[in-house]
CSV table of C-alpha atoms and ligand atoms in Angstrom, one decimal:
chain,number,residue,atom,x,y,z
A,1,MET,CA,-0.2,0.3,0.4
A,2,LYS,CA,0.8,3.5,-1.0
A,3,PHE,CA,1.4,5.5,1.6
A,4,PHE,CA,0.2,9.5,0.8
A,5,VAL,CA,0.4,12.9,3.7
A,6,ASP,CA,-2.5,15.0,3.8
A,7,THR,CA,-0.7,18.5,4.7
A,8,ALA,CA,1.0,21.2,2.4
A,9,ASP,CA,3.5,21.4,5.2
A,10,VAL,CA,6.8,21.8,3.9
A,11,ALA,CA,8.5,20.5,6.7
A,12,GLU,CA,6.2,17.7,7.9
A,13,ILE,CA,6.6,16.5,4.0
A,14,ARG,CA,10.3,16.9,4.2
A,15,ASP,CA,10.3,15.0,7.1
A,16,LEU,CA,8.0,11.8,6.1
A,17,ALA,CA,10.1,11.3,2.5
A,18,ASP,CA,13.4,11.5,4.5
A,19,ALA,CA,12.4,9.0,6.8
A,20,GLY,CA,11.2,7.0,3.7
A,21,LEU,CA,7.8,7.4,4.0
A,22,LEU,CA,6.0,8.3,2.1
A,23,ASP,CA,4.8,7.9,-2.2
A,24,GLY,CA,2.7,11.2,-2.9
A,25,VAL,CA,1.2,14.1,-1.4
A,26,THR,CA,-1.9,15.5,-1.5
A,27,THR,CA,-3.6,19.1,-0.8
A,28,ASN,CA,-6.4,21.2,-0.7
A,29,PRO,CA,-7.8,24.6,-1.0
A,30,SER,CA,-8.2,23.9,2.7
A,31,LEU,CA,-4.5,22.6,3.7
A,32,ILE,CA,-3.0,24.9,2.1
A,33,ALA,CA,-4.9,27.9,3.6
A,34,LYS,CA,-3.5,26.5,6.3
A,35,SER,CA,-0.5,26.8,5.4
A,36,GLY,CA,-0.5,30.6,4.5
A,37,ARG,CA,1.2,30.4,1.5
A,38,ALA,CA,1.1,31.2,-2.6
A,39,PHE,CA,-0.3,27.6,-3.9
A,40,LYS,CA,1.8,27.3,-7.4
A,41,GLU,CA,4.7,27.8,-5.7
A,42,VAL,CA,3.9,25.6,-2.0
A,43,ILE,CA,3.2,23.1,-4.1
A,44,ALA,CA,6.4,23.7,-6.8
A,45,GLU,CA,8.6,22.9,-3.4
A,46,ILE,CA,7.0,19.6,-2.4
A,47,CYS,CA,7.0,18.8,-5.9
A,48,LYS,CA,10.7,19.5,-5.5
A,49,ILE,CA,11.0,17.0,-2.5
A,50,VAL,CA,8.8,14.1,-3.8
A,51,GLU,CA,8.8,12.2,-6.5
A,52,GLY,CA,5.6,11.1,-6.8
A,53,PRO,CA,1.7,11.7,-7.1
A,54,VAL,CA,1.3,15.5,-6.5
A,55,SER,CA,-2.1,17.0,-6.1
A,56,ALA,CA,-3.1,20.2,-7.0
A,57,GLU,CA,-7.4,21.0,-6.9
A,58,VAL,CA,-8.9,23.0,-9.1
A,59,THR,CA,-11.3,25.0,-8.3
A,60,ALA,CA,-13.3,26.0,-11.3
A,61,LEU,CA,-16.3,24.0,-11.0
A,62,ASP,CA,-17.3,24.1,-14.1
A,63,PHE,CA,-16.0,21.7,-17.6
A,64,ALA,CA,-14.2,24.6,-18.8
A,65,GLY,CA,-13.1,25.8,-16.4
A,66,MET,CA,-11.3,22.9,-14.2
A,67,ILE,CA,-9.9,22.3,-17.4
A,68,ARG,CA,-8.0,26.0,-17.7
A,69,GLU,CA,-6.9,25.4,-13.9
A,70,GLY,CA,-5.9,22.1,-14.6
A,71,ASN,CA,-3.4,22.3,-17.5
A,72,ASP,CA,-2.3,25.7,-15.6
A,73,LEU,CA,-1.2,22.9,-12.1
A,74,ARG,CA,0.3,20.8,-15.3
A,75,LYS,CA,3.0,23.2,-15.8
A,76,ILE,CA,4.2,23.0,-12.3
A,77,ALA,CA,6.2,20.1,-12.4
A,78,LYS,CA,5.0,16.4,-14.6
A,79,ASN,CA,4.1,15.0,-10.8
A,80,VAL,CA,1.1,17.1,-10.9
A,81,THR,CA,-1.1,15.3,-10.6
A,82,VAL,CA,-5.3,17.1,-10.8
A,83,LYS,CA,-7.4,17.4,-7.9
A,84,VAL,CA,-10.5,17.1,-9.8
A,85,PRO,CA,-14.3,16.4,-7.4
A,86,LEU,CA,-16.8,13.7,-8.3
A,87,THR,CA,-19.7,15.7,-10.6
A,88,ILE,CA,-20.8,15.2,-14.0
A,89,ASP,CA,-18.3,18.8,-15.1
A,90,GLY,CA,-15.4,17.0,-13.0
A,91,LEU,CA,-16.3,13.4,-14.3
A,92,LYS,CA,-15.8,15.6,-18.5
A,93,ALA,CA,-12.7,16.9,-17.0
A,94,CYS,CA,-11.2,14.5,-15.5
A,95,LYS,CA,-12.3,12.8,-19.0
A,96,ALA,CA,-10.0,15.7,-20.7
A,97,LEU,CA,-7.8,16.0,-18.7
A,98,ARG,CA,-6.3,12.0,-19.1
A,99,ALA,CA,-7.2,11.1,-22.7
A,100,ASP,CA,-4.3,14.8,-23.4
A,101,GLY,CA,-1.5,12.8,-19.7
A,102,ALA,CA,-2.3,13.8,-17.1
A,103,MET,CA,-2.9,12.5,-13.5
A,104,VAL,CA,-6.2,13.0,-12.2
A,105,ASN,CA,-7.6,12.3,-7.8
A,106,VAL,CA,-11.8,12.7,-8.4
A,107,THR,CA,-12.6,13.5,-4.8
A,108,LEU,CA,-14.9,13.9,-2.7
A,109,CYS,CA,-16.7,11.0,-2.9
A,110,PHE,CA,-18.7,9.4,-0.6
A,111,SER,CA,-21.0,6.9,-2.9
A,112,ALA,CA,-19.5,3.0,-4.4
A,113,ASN,CA,-22.1,4.2,-7.6
A,114,GLN,CA,-19.9,8.0,-7.7
A,115,ALA,CA,-16.8,5.5,-7.1
A,116,LEU,CA,-18.0,4.0,-10.8
A,117,LEU,CA,-17.7,6.6,-12.2
A,118,ALA,CA,-14.7,8.1,-11.3
A,119,ALA,CA,-12.8,5.0,-12.1
A,120,LYS,CA,-15.2,4.9,-15.9
A,121,ALA,CA,-14.0,8.3,-16.4
A,122,GLY,CA,-10.7,7.2,-16.5
A,123,ALA,CA,-10.2,8.2,-13.0
A,124,SER,CA,-6.0,7.6,-11.3
A,125,PHE,CA,-7.4,8.5,-8.4
A,126,ILE,CA,-10.5,7.6,-6.8
A,127,SER,CA,-10.8,9.3,-3.5
A,128,PRO,CA,-13.7,8.5,-1.1
A,129,PHE,CA,-12.8,11.3,2.1
A,130,VAL,CA,-13.5,7.8,5.7
A,131,GLY,CA,-13.7,10.0,8.0
A,132,ARG,CA,-16.0,12.4,7.5
A,133,LEU,CA,-18.7,9.8,6.7
A,134,ASP,CA,-17.9,8.7,10.4
A,135,ASP,CA,-18.4,12.5,11.9
A,136,ILE,CA,-22.0,11.8,10.5
A,137,HIS,CA,-22.5,8.3,11.7
A,138,MET,CA,-22.1,6.2,8.9
A,139,GLU,CA,-19.4,3.3,8.2
A,140,GLY,CA,-16.6,4.5,6.1
A,141,MET,CA,-14.3,1.8,6.3
A,142,ASN,CA,-17.6,-0.1,4.5
A,143,LEU,CA,-17.4,2.5,1.9
A,144,ILE,CA,-13.9,0.6,1.3
A,145,SER,CA,-14.4,-2.0,0.9
A,146,GLU,CA,-18.0,-1.5,-1.5
A,147,ILE,CA,-15.5,0.1,-4.2
A,148,ARG,CA,-12.7,-2.3,-3.7
A,149,LYS,CA,-15.5,-5.1,-4.8
A,150,ILE,CA,-16.5,-3.3,-7.9
A,151,TYR,CA,-13.1,-2.0,-9.2
A,152,ASP,CA,-11.9,-6.1,-9.3
A,153,ASN,CA,-15.2,-7.3,-10.7
A,154,TYR,CA,-15.1,-5.4,-13.8
A,155,GLY,CA,-10.9,-4.9,-13.9
A,156,PHE,CA,-11.1,-0.5,-13.4
A,157,ASP,CA,-7.0,0.6,-12.7
A,158,THR,CA,-8.3,2.9,-10.7
A,159,GLU,CA,-6.5,3.1,-7.6
A,160,ILE,CA,-7.9,4.0,-4.5
A,161,LEU,CA,-7.0,6.6,-2.3
A,162,VAL,CA,-8.1,7.0,1.4
A,163,ALA,CA,-8.9,10.3,2.2
A,164,SER,CA,-9.9,11.4,5.5
A,165,VAL,CA,-7.7,10.0,7.5
A,166,ARG,CA,-8.2,10.3,10.4
A,167,THR,CA,-6.8,7.5,13.2
A,168,ALA,CA,-4.2,4.3,12.2
A,169,ASN,CA,-6.9,1.7,12.6
A,170,HIS,CA,-7.8,4.0,9.8
A,171,ILE,CA,-4.5,2.8,8.3
A,172,LYS,CA,-5.0,-1.0,9.0
A,173,GLN,CA,-8.0,-1.3,7.6
A,174,ALA,CA,-7.8,0.2,4.8
A,175,ALA,CA,-4.2,-2.9,4.6
A,176,LEU,CA,-6.7,-5.1,5.0
A,177,ILE,CA,-9.7,-4.3,2.6
A,178,GLY,CA,-6.1,-4.0,0.4
A,179,ALA,CA,-6.7,0.0,-0.8
A,180,ASP,CA,-4.1,1.2,-3.3
A,181,VAL,CA,-3.0,3.9,-1.6
A,182,VAL,CA,-3.7,5.8,1.7
A,183,THR,CA,-3.1,9.7,2.7
A,184,ALA,CA,-3.1,11.1,6.6
A,185,PRO,CA,-2.3,13.5,8.2
A,186,PRO,CA,1.0,13.8,9.5
A,187,ALA,CA,0.0,13.3,13.3
A,188,VAL,CA,-1.5,9.8,12.0
A,189,LEU,CA,1.9,8.3,9.8
A,190,LYS,CA,4.6,9.0,12.8
A,191,GLY,CA,1.6,8.1,15.4
A,192,LEU,CA,1.3,4.5,12.5
A,193,ALA,CA,5.4,3.3,14.6
A,194,LYS,CA,4.5,3.9,17.9
A,195,HIS,CA,3.9,1.1,21.0
A,196,PRO,CA,4.2,1.6,24.6
A,197,LEU,CA,5.8,-1.4,24.6
A,198,THR,CA,8.7,-0.6,22.1
A,199,ASP,CA,9.1,2.6,24.9
A,200,LYS,CA,8.6,-0.4,26.8
A,201,GLY,CA,11.4,-2.4,25.8
A,202,ILE,CA,13.9,0.5,24.6
A,203,GLU,CA,13.9,3.0,27.9
A,204,MET,CA,15.3,-1.0,29.9
A,205,PHE,CA,17.0,-1.8,27.4
A,206,LEU,CA,19.1,1.4,27.7
A,207,ALA,CA,18.5,0.7,31.9
A,208,ASP,CA,20.0,-2.6,31.6
A,209,TRP,CA,22.5,-1.1,29.5
A,210,LYS,CA,23.9,1.8,31.7
A,211,LYS,CA,24.0,-1.1,34.6
A,212,THR,CA,27.3,-2.7,32.0
A,213,GLY,CA,29.7,1.1,32.6
A,214,GLN,CA,30.4,0.4,28.1
A,215,THR,CA,30.0,2.2,25.2
A,216,ILE,CA,29.8,1.2,22.1
A,217,LEU,CA,31.9,4.5,20.3
B,301,E4P,C1,-8.2,14.7,0.5
B,301,E4P,O1,-7.4,13.9,-1.0
B,301,E4P,C2,-8.0,15.6,1.4
B,301,E4P,O2,-7.6,16.3,1.5
B,301,E4P,C3,-8.5,14.7,2.5
B,301,E4P,O3,-8.2,13.9,3.5
B,301,E4P,C4,-9.2,15.4,4.1
B,301,E4P,O4,-9.4,15.0,5.4
B,301,E4P,P1,-10.4,16.0,6.2
B,301,E4P,O5,-11.1,15.3,6.2
B,301,E4P,O6,-9.9,15.5,7.1
B,301,E4P,O7,-10.2,17.3,5.8
């Protein structure tokens, strides 16, 4: 399973990339606003750090506007993935941009039928938002299972990019279901390494090591 980080914070991206944990990056207008930086400038900087897909989202809602914005964003770097919303215009833009060789991430997916449409439009990635479904008392992970089944039934090669990930459990469930990618905030990705018995084990080993009076260097 590929790991993308869901942030526009360049320091966090660099940190995770240095740990070999990053296969790509996703951003959205809210994350760009949070970074306080100029959109294209921050995307360009991220694309220099990470070789994999870097999602940059259009803000136009009509087909022609999405194509204009998408083509402009693609000029930033060859790993820019144009992110479009799951609307009819978004699907049209997805089809046209894919035909022109762009990578496209169709975002804001909340149903299996929406995911089916994105695959038919040739999306590179579909982004189902599990956390936001959990927020309204639905089981976000059920959607991932449904999409996996449907894509496998018909051999669609659109990658399932599990988004709106809030917990380490979301990541484990996504991996068990066989999702292709998860995108998660930096703290959630880093949290995967955490276990109280690991911390306790380090503490015990170091206490015993101290008793030996030795040093390695
Ligand atoms: C995905 O591409 C989105 O940027 C993101 O995962 C949304 O997450 P949120 O629901 O925590 O805002």
